[in-house]
Short mmCIF file of C-alpha atoms and ligand atoms in Angstrom, two decimals:
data_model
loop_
_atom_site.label_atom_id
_atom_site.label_comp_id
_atom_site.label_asym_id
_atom_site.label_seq_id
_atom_site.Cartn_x
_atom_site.Cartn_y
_atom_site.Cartn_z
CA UNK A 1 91.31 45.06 32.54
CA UNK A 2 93.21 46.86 35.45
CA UNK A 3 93.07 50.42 34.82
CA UNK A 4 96.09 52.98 36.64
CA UNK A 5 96.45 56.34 37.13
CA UNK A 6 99.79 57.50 35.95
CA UNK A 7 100.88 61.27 36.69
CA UNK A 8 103.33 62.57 33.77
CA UNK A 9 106.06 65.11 34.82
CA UNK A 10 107.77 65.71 31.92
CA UNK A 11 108.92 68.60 33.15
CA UNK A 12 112.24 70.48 31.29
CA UNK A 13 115.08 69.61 28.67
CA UNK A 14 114.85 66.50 27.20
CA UNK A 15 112.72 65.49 29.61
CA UNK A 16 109.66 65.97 27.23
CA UNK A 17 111.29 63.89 24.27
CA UNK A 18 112.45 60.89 26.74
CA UNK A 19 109.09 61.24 27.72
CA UNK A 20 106.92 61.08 24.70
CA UNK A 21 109.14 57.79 23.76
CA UNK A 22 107.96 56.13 26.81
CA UNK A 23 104.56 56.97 26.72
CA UNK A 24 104.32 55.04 23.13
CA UNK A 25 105.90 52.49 25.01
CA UNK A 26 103.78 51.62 27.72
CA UNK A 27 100.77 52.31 25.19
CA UNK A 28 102.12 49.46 22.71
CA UNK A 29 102.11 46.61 25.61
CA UNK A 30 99.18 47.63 27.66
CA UNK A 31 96.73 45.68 25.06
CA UNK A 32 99.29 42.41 25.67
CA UNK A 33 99.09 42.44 29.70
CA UNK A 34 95.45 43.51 29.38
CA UNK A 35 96.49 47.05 31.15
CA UNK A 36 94.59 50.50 30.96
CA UNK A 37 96.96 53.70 31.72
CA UNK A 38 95.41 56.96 32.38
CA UNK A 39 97.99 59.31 31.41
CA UNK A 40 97.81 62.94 32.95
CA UNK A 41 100.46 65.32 32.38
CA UNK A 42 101.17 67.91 35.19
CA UNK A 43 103.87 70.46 35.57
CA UNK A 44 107.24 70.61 37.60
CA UNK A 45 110.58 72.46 37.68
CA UNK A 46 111.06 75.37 35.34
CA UNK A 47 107.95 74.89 32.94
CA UNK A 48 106.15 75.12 36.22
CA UNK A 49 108.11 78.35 36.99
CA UNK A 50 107.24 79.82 33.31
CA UNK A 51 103.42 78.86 33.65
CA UNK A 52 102.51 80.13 37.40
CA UNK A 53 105.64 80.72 39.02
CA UNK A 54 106.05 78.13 41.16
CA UNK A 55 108.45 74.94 40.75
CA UNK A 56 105.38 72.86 42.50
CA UNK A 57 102.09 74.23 41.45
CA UNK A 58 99.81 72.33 44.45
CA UNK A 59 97.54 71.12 41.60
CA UNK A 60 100.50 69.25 40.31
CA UNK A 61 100.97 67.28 44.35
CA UNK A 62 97.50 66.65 44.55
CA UNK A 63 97.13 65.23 41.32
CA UNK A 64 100.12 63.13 42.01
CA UNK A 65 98.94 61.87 45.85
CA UNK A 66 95.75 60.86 43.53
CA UNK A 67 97.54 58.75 41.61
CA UNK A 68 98.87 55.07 41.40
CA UNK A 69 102.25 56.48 40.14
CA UNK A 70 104.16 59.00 39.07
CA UNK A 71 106.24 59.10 35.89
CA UNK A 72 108.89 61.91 36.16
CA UNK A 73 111.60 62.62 33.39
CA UNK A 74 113.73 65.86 34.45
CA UNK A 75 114.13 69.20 35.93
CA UNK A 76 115.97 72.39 35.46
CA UNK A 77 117.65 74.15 33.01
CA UNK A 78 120.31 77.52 32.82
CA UNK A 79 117.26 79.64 32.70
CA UNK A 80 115.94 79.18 35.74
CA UNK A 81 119.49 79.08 37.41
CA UNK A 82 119.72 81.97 38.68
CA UNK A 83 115.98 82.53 40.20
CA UNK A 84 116.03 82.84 44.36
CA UNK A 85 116.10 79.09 45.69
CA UNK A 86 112.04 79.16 46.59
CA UNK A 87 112.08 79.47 42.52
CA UNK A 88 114.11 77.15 41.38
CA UNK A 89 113.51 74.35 39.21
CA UNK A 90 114.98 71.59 41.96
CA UNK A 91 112.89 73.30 44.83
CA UNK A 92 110.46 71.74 43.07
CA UNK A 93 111.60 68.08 43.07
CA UNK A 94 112.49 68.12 46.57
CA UNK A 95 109.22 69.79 47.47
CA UNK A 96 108.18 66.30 45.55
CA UNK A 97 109.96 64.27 47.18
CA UNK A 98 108.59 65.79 51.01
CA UNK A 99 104.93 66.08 49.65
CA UNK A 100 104.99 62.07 48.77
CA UNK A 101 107.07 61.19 51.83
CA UNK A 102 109.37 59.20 49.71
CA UNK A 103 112.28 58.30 51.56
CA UNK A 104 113.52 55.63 49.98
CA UNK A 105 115.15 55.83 46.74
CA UNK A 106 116.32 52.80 45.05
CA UNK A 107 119.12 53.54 42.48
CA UNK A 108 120.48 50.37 40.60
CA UNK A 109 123.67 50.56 38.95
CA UNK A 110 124.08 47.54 36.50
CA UNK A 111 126.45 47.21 33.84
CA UNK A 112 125.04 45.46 30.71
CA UNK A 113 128.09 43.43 28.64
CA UNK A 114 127.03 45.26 25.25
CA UNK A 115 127.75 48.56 26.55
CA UNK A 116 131.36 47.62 28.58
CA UNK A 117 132.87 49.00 26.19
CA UNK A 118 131.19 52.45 26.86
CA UNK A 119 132.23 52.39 31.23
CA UNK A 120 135.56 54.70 31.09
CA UNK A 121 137.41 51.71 33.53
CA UNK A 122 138.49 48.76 32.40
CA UNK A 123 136.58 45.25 31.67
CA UNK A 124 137.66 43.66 33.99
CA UNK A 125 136.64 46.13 36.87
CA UNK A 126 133.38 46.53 35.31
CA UNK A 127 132.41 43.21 34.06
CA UNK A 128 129.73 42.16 36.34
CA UNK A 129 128.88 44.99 37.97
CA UNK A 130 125.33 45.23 39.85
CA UNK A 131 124.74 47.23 42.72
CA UNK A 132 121.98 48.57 44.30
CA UNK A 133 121.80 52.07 46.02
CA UNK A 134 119.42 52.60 48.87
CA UNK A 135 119.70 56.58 49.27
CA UNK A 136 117.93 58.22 52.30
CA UNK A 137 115.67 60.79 50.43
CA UNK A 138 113.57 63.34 52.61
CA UNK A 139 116.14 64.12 55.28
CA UNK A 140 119.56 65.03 56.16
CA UNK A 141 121.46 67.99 55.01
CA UNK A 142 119.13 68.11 52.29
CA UNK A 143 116.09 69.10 54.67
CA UNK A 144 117.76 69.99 58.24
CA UNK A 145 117.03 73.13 60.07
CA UNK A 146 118.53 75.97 60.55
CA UNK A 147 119.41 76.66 56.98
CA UNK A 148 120.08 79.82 55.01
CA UNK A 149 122.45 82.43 54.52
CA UNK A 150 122.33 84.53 57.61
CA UNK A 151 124.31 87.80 58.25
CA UNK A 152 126.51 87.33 62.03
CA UNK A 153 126.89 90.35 64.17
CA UNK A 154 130.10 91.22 62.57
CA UNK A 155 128.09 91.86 59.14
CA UNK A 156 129.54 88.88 57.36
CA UNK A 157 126.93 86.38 55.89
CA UNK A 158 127.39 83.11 56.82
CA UNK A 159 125.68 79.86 54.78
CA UNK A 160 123.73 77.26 56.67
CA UNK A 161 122.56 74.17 56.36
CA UNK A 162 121.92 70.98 59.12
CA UNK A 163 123.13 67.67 58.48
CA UNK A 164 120.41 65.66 61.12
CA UNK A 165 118.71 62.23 60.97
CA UNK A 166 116.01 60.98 63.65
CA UNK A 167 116.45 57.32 64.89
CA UNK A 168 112.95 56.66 63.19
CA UNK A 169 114.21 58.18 59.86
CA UNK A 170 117.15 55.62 59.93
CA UNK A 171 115.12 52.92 60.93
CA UNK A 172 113.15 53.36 58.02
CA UNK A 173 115.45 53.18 55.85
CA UNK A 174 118.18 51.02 57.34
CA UNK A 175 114.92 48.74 57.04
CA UNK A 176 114.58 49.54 53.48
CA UNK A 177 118.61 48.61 52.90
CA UNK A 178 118.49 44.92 55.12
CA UNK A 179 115.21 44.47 52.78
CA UNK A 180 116.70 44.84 49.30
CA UNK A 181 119.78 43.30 50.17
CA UNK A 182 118.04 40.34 51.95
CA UNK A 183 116.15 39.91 48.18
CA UNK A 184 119.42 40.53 46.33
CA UNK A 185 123.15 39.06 46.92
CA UNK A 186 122.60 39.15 50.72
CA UNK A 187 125.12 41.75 51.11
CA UNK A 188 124.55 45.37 52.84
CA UNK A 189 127.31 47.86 53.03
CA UNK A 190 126.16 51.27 55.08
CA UNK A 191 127.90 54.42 53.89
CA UNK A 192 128.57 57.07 56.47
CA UNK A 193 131.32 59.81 58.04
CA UNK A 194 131.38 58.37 61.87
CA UNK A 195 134.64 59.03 62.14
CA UNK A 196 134.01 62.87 61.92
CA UNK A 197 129.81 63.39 61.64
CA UNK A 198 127.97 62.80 64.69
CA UNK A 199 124.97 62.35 62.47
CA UNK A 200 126.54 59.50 61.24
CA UNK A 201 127.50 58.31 64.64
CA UNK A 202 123.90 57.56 65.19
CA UNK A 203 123.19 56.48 61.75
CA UNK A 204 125.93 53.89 62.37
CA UNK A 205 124.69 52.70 65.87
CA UNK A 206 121.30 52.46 64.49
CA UNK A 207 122.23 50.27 61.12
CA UNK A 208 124.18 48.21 63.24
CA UNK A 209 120.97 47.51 66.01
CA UNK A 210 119.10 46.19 63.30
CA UNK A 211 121.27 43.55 61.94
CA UNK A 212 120.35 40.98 64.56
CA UNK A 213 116.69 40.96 63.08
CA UNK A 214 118.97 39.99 59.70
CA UNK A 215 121.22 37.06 60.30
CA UNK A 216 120.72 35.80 56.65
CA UNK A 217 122.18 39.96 55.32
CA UNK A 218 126.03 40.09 55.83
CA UNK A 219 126.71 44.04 57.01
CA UNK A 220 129.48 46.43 56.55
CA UNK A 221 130.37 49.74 57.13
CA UNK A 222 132.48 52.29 55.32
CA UNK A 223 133.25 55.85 55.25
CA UNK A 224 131.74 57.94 52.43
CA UNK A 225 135.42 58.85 50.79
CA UNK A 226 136.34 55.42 51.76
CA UNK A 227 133.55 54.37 50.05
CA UNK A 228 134.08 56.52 46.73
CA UNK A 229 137.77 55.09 46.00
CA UNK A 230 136.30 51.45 46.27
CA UNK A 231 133.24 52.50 44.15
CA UNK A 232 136.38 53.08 41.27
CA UNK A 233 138.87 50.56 42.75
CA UNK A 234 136.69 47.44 42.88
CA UNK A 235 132.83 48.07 42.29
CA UNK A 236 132.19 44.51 42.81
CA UNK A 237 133.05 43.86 46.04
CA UNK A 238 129.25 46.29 46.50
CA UNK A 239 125.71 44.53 46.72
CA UNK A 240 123.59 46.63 48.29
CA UNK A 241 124.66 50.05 50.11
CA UNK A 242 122.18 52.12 51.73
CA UNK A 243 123.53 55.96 52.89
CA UNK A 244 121.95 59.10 53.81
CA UNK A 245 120.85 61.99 51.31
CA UNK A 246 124.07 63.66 50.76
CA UNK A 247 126.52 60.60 50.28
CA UNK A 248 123.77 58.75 48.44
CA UNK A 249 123.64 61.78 45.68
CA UNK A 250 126.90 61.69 44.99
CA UNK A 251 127.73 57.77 45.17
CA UNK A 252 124.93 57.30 42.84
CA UNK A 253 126.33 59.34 40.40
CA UNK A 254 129.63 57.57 40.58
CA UNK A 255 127.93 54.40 40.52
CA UNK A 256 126.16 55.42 37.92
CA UNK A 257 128.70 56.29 35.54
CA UNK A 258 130.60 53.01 36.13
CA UNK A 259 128.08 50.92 33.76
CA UNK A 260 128.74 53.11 31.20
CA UNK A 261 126.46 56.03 30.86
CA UNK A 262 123.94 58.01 33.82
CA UNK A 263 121.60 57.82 30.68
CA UNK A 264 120.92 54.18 31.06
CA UNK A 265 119.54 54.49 34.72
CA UNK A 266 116.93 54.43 36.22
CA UNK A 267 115.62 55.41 39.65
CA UNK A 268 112.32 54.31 42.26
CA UNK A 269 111.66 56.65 45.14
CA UNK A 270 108.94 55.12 47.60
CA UNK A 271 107.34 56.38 50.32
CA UNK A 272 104.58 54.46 52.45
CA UNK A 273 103.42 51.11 51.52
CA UNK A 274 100.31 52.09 49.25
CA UNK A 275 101.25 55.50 48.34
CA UNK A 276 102.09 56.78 45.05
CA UNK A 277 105.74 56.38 44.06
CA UNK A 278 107.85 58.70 41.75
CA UNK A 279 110.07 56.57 39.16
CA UNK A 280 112.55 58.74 37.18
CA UNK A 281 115.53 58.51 35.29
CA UNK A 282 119.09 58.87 37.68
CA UNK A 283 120.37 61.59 34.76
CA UNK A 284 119.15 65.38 34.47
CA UNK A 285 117.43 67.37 32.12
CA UNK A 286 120.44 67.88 30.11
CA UNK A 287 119.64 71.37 28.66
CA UNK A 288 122.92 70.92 25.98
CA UNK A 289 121.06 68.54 24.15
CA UNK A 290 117.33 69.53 24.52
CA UNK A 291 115.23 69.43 21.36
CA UNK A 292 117.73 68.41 19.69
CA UNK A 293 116.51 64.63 19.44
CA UNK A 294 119.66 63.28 20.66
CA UNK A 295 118.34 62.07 23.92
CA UNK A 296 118.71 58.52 25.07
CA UNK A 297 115.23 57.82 26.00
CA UNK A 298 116.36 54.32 27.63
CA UNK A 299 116.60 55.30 31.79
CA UNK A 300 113.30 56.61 31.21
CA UNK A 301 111.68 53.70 29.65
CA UNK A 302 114.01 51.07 32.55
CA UNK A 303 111.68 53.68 34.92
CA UNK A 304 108.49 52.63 33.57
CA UNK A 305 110.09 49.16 33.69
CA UNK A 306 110.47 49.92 37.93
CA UNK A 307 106.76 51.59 37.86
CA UNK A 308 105.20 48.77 36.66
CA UNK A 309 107.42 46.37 39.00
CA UNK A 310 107.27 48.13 42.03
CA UNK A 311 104.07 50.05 42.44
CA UNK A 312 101.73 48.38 39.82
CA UNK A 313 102.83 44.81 40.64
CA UNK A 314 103.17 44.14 36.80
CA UNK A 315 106.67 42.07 36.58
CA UNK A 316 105.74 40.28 33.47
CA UNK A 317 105.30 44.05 31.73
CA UNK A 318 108.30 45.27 33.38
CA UNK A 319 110.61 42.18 32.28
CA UNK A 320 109.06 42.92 28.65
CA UNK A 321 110.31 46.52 28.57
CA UNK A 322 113.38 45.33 30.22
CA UNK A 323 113.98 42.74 27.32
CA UNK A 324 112.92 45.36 24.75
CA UNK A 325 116.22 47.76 25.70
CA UNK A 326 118.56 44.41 25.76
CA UNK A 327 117.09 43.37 22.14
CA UNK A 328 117.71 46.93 20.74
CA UNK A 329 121.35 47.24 22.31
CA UNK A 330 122.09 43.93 20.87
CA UNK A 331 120.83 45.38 17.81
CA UNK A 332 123.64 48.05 17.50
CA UNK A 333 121.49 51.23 18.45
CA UNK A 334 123.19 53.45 20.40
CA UNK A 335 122.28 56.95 21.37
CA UNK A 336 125.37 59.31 21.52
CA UNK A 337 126.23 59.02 25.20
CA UNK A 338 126.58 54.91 24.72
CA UNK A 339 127.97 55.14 21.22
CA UNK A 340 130.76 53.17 20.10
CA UNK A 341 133.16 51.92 17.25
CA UNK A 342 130.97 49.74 15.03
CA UNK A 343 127.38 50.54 16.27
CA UNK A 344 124.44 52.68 14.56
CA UNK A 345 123.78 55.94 15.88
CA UNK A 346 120.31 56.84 16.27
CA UNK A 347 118.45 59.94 18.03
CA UNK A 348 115.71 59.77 20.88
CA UNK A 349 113.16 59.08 18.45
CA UNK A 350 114.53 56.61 16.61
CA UNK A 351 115.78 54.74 19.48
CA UNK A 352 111.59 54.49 20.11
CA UNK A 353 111.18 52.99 17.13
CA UNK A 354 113.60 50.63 17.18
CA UNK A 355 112.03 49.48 20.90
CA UNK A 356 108.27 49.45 19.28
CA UNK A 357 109.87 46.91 16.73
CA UNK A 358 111.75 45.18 19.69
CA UNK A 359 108.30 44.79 21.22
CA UNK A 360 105.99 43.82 18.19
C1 LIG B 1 119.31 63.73 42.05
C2 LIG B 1 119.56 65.16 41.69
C3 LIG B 1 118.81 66.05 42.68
C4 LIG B 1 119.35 65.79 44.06
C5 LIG B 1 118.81 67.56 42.35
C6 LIG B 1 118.33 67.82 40.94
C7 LIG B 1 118.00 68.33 43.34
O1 LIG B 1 120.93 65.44 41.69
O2 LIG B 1 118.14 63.31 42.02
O3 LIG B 1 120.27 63.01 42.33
O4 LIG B 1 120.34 66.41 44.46
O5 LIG B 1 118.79 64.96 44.76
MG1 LIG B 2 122.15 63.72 41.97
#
């Protein structure tokens, strides 16, 4: 029996419900791959904020650095909106992100042929679709200093932030992007603003150093808004594309929404080889929806899927949760966000059952 120590961060929204329906999940095939999970639950984001104030409690990073993995749902919420940044809900996941060093986020975007019909382009751009974001996570403008809102001599406040990468931080991840690429289609397309960003000047002279040392990856570059028109024009002409911070938030999200729904996705963020990796669902906490058992619990569960792959070196467990969420989409069950003409509607919980039958 191999036993792991799996941190919970529910955290807010439906981030609970997705949650709980995962959690029963991984429970129901642990027996069957001769698994133990020791769940513990911490807090992040805004039920942190409620319960001590802070978005990151320290309890909750130590009990995650003593941990195999960490399962993370979603953050944030109106409530907590309007708090000073130190107290806000996302303070917390980034403080996360830095405590665990994990600078490399993997963010797949693959479109599944029973839920075409969901994507909002057509078939035939869609059909097919598999990419693979690699998104620089514990740098650029997300981290870069000076940042703040300042007031200049003249009285006026002024709004700061640094876009800056170190050559080691791209190495790292350029590393990351030849890697993934070399294990997918062989294809690695770097996303970047050269033409303008001096940042990205380096980022680009770096990517482009490396690709001796990967003769067998085929490398490209294009320019972030460049690379958002193709993302729409023709998202299969993409393999893998590995970006900074900024441009990797917001390409995700637009790859994201090309297979259909963000609440299908799911996400891996890895630091150091050996240390505890956060897997989480691509979408937010949705606070319109929360407690209202309309959640589509599937990202979350394709997370565990990426867990159990990627730090707990269980790809027979993962490929069984994987399978689950095809058998039940083949089934007809469709959560509200991937519902269409001629399928059966079912909430967060019943979507759970319907994988615990897909399982048995
Ligand atoms: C994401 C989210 C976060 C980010 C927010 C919630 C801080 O949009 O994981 O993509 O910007 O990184
Ligand atoms: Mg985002």
């Amino acid at each position: 029996m191999t036993q792991h120590r799996i941190t919970l961060l529910p955290g807010d929204g439906i981030g609970p419900e997705i949650m709980a329906v995962t959690v029963q999940i991984l429970e129901a095939i642990a027996p069957r791959f001769d698994l133990e999970f020791v769940f513990t639950e911490a807090l992040i984001g805004g039920v942190a904020i409620d319960a001590t104030g802070n978005p990151l409690p320290p309890e909750t990073l130590t009990q995650c650095q003593n941990s195999d993995a960490v399962l993370l749902a979603a953050i944030g919420g109106y409530k907590w909106d309007n708090l000073p940044r130190a107290q806000r809900p996302e303070t917390g996941l980034l403080g996360l992100r830095a405590g665990l060093d994990l600078f490399a986020n993997l963010r797949p975007a693959t479109i599944l042929p029973q839920l075409i019909d969901a994507s909002s382009l057509k078939r035939e751009v869609v059909e097919g679709v598999d990419i693979m974001v690699v998104r620089e996570l514990t740098g650029g403008v997300y981290f870069g200093q000076p940042k703040g809102i300042f007031t200049d001599e003249t009285g006026q406040k002024r709004g700061v932030n640094t876009m800056a990468y170190t050559e080691s931080e791209i190495d790292r991840i350029a590393q990351v992007g030849f890697e993934t690429a070399r294990k997918r289609g062989g294809k690695l397309c770097s996303v970047d603003k050269a033409n303008v960003l001096d940042v990205s000047q380096l980022w680009r002279d770096r990517i482009t150093a490396m690709a001796p040392q990967y003769p067998d990856v085929e490398l490209s570059h294009l320019y972030v808004d460049n690379a958002a028109m193709q993302l729409v024009r023709a998202p299969k002409q993409f393999d893998t594309i590995v970006t900074g911070n900024l441009f990797g938030d917001i390409l995700s999200d637009a790859a994201a929404m090309l297979t259909g729904s963000i609440g299908m996705l799911p996400s891996a963020s890895l630091g150091a080889p050996g240390k505890p990796g956060v897997f989480e669902p691509v979408h937010g906490s949705a606070p319109d929806i929360a407690g209202q058992d309309k959640a589509n619990p599937l990202a979350q569960v394709l997370s565990a899927a990426m867990m159990l792959r990627y730090a707990l070196d269980q790809p027979a467990a993962a490929a069984c949760l994987e399978k689950a969420v095809i058998t039940v989409l083949d089934q007809g069950y469709r959560t509200g966000d991937i519902m269409s003409e001629g399928m059966t509607l079912v909430g967060c919980q019943a979507m759970g059952e319907a994988l615990l039958k897909a399982l048995a």
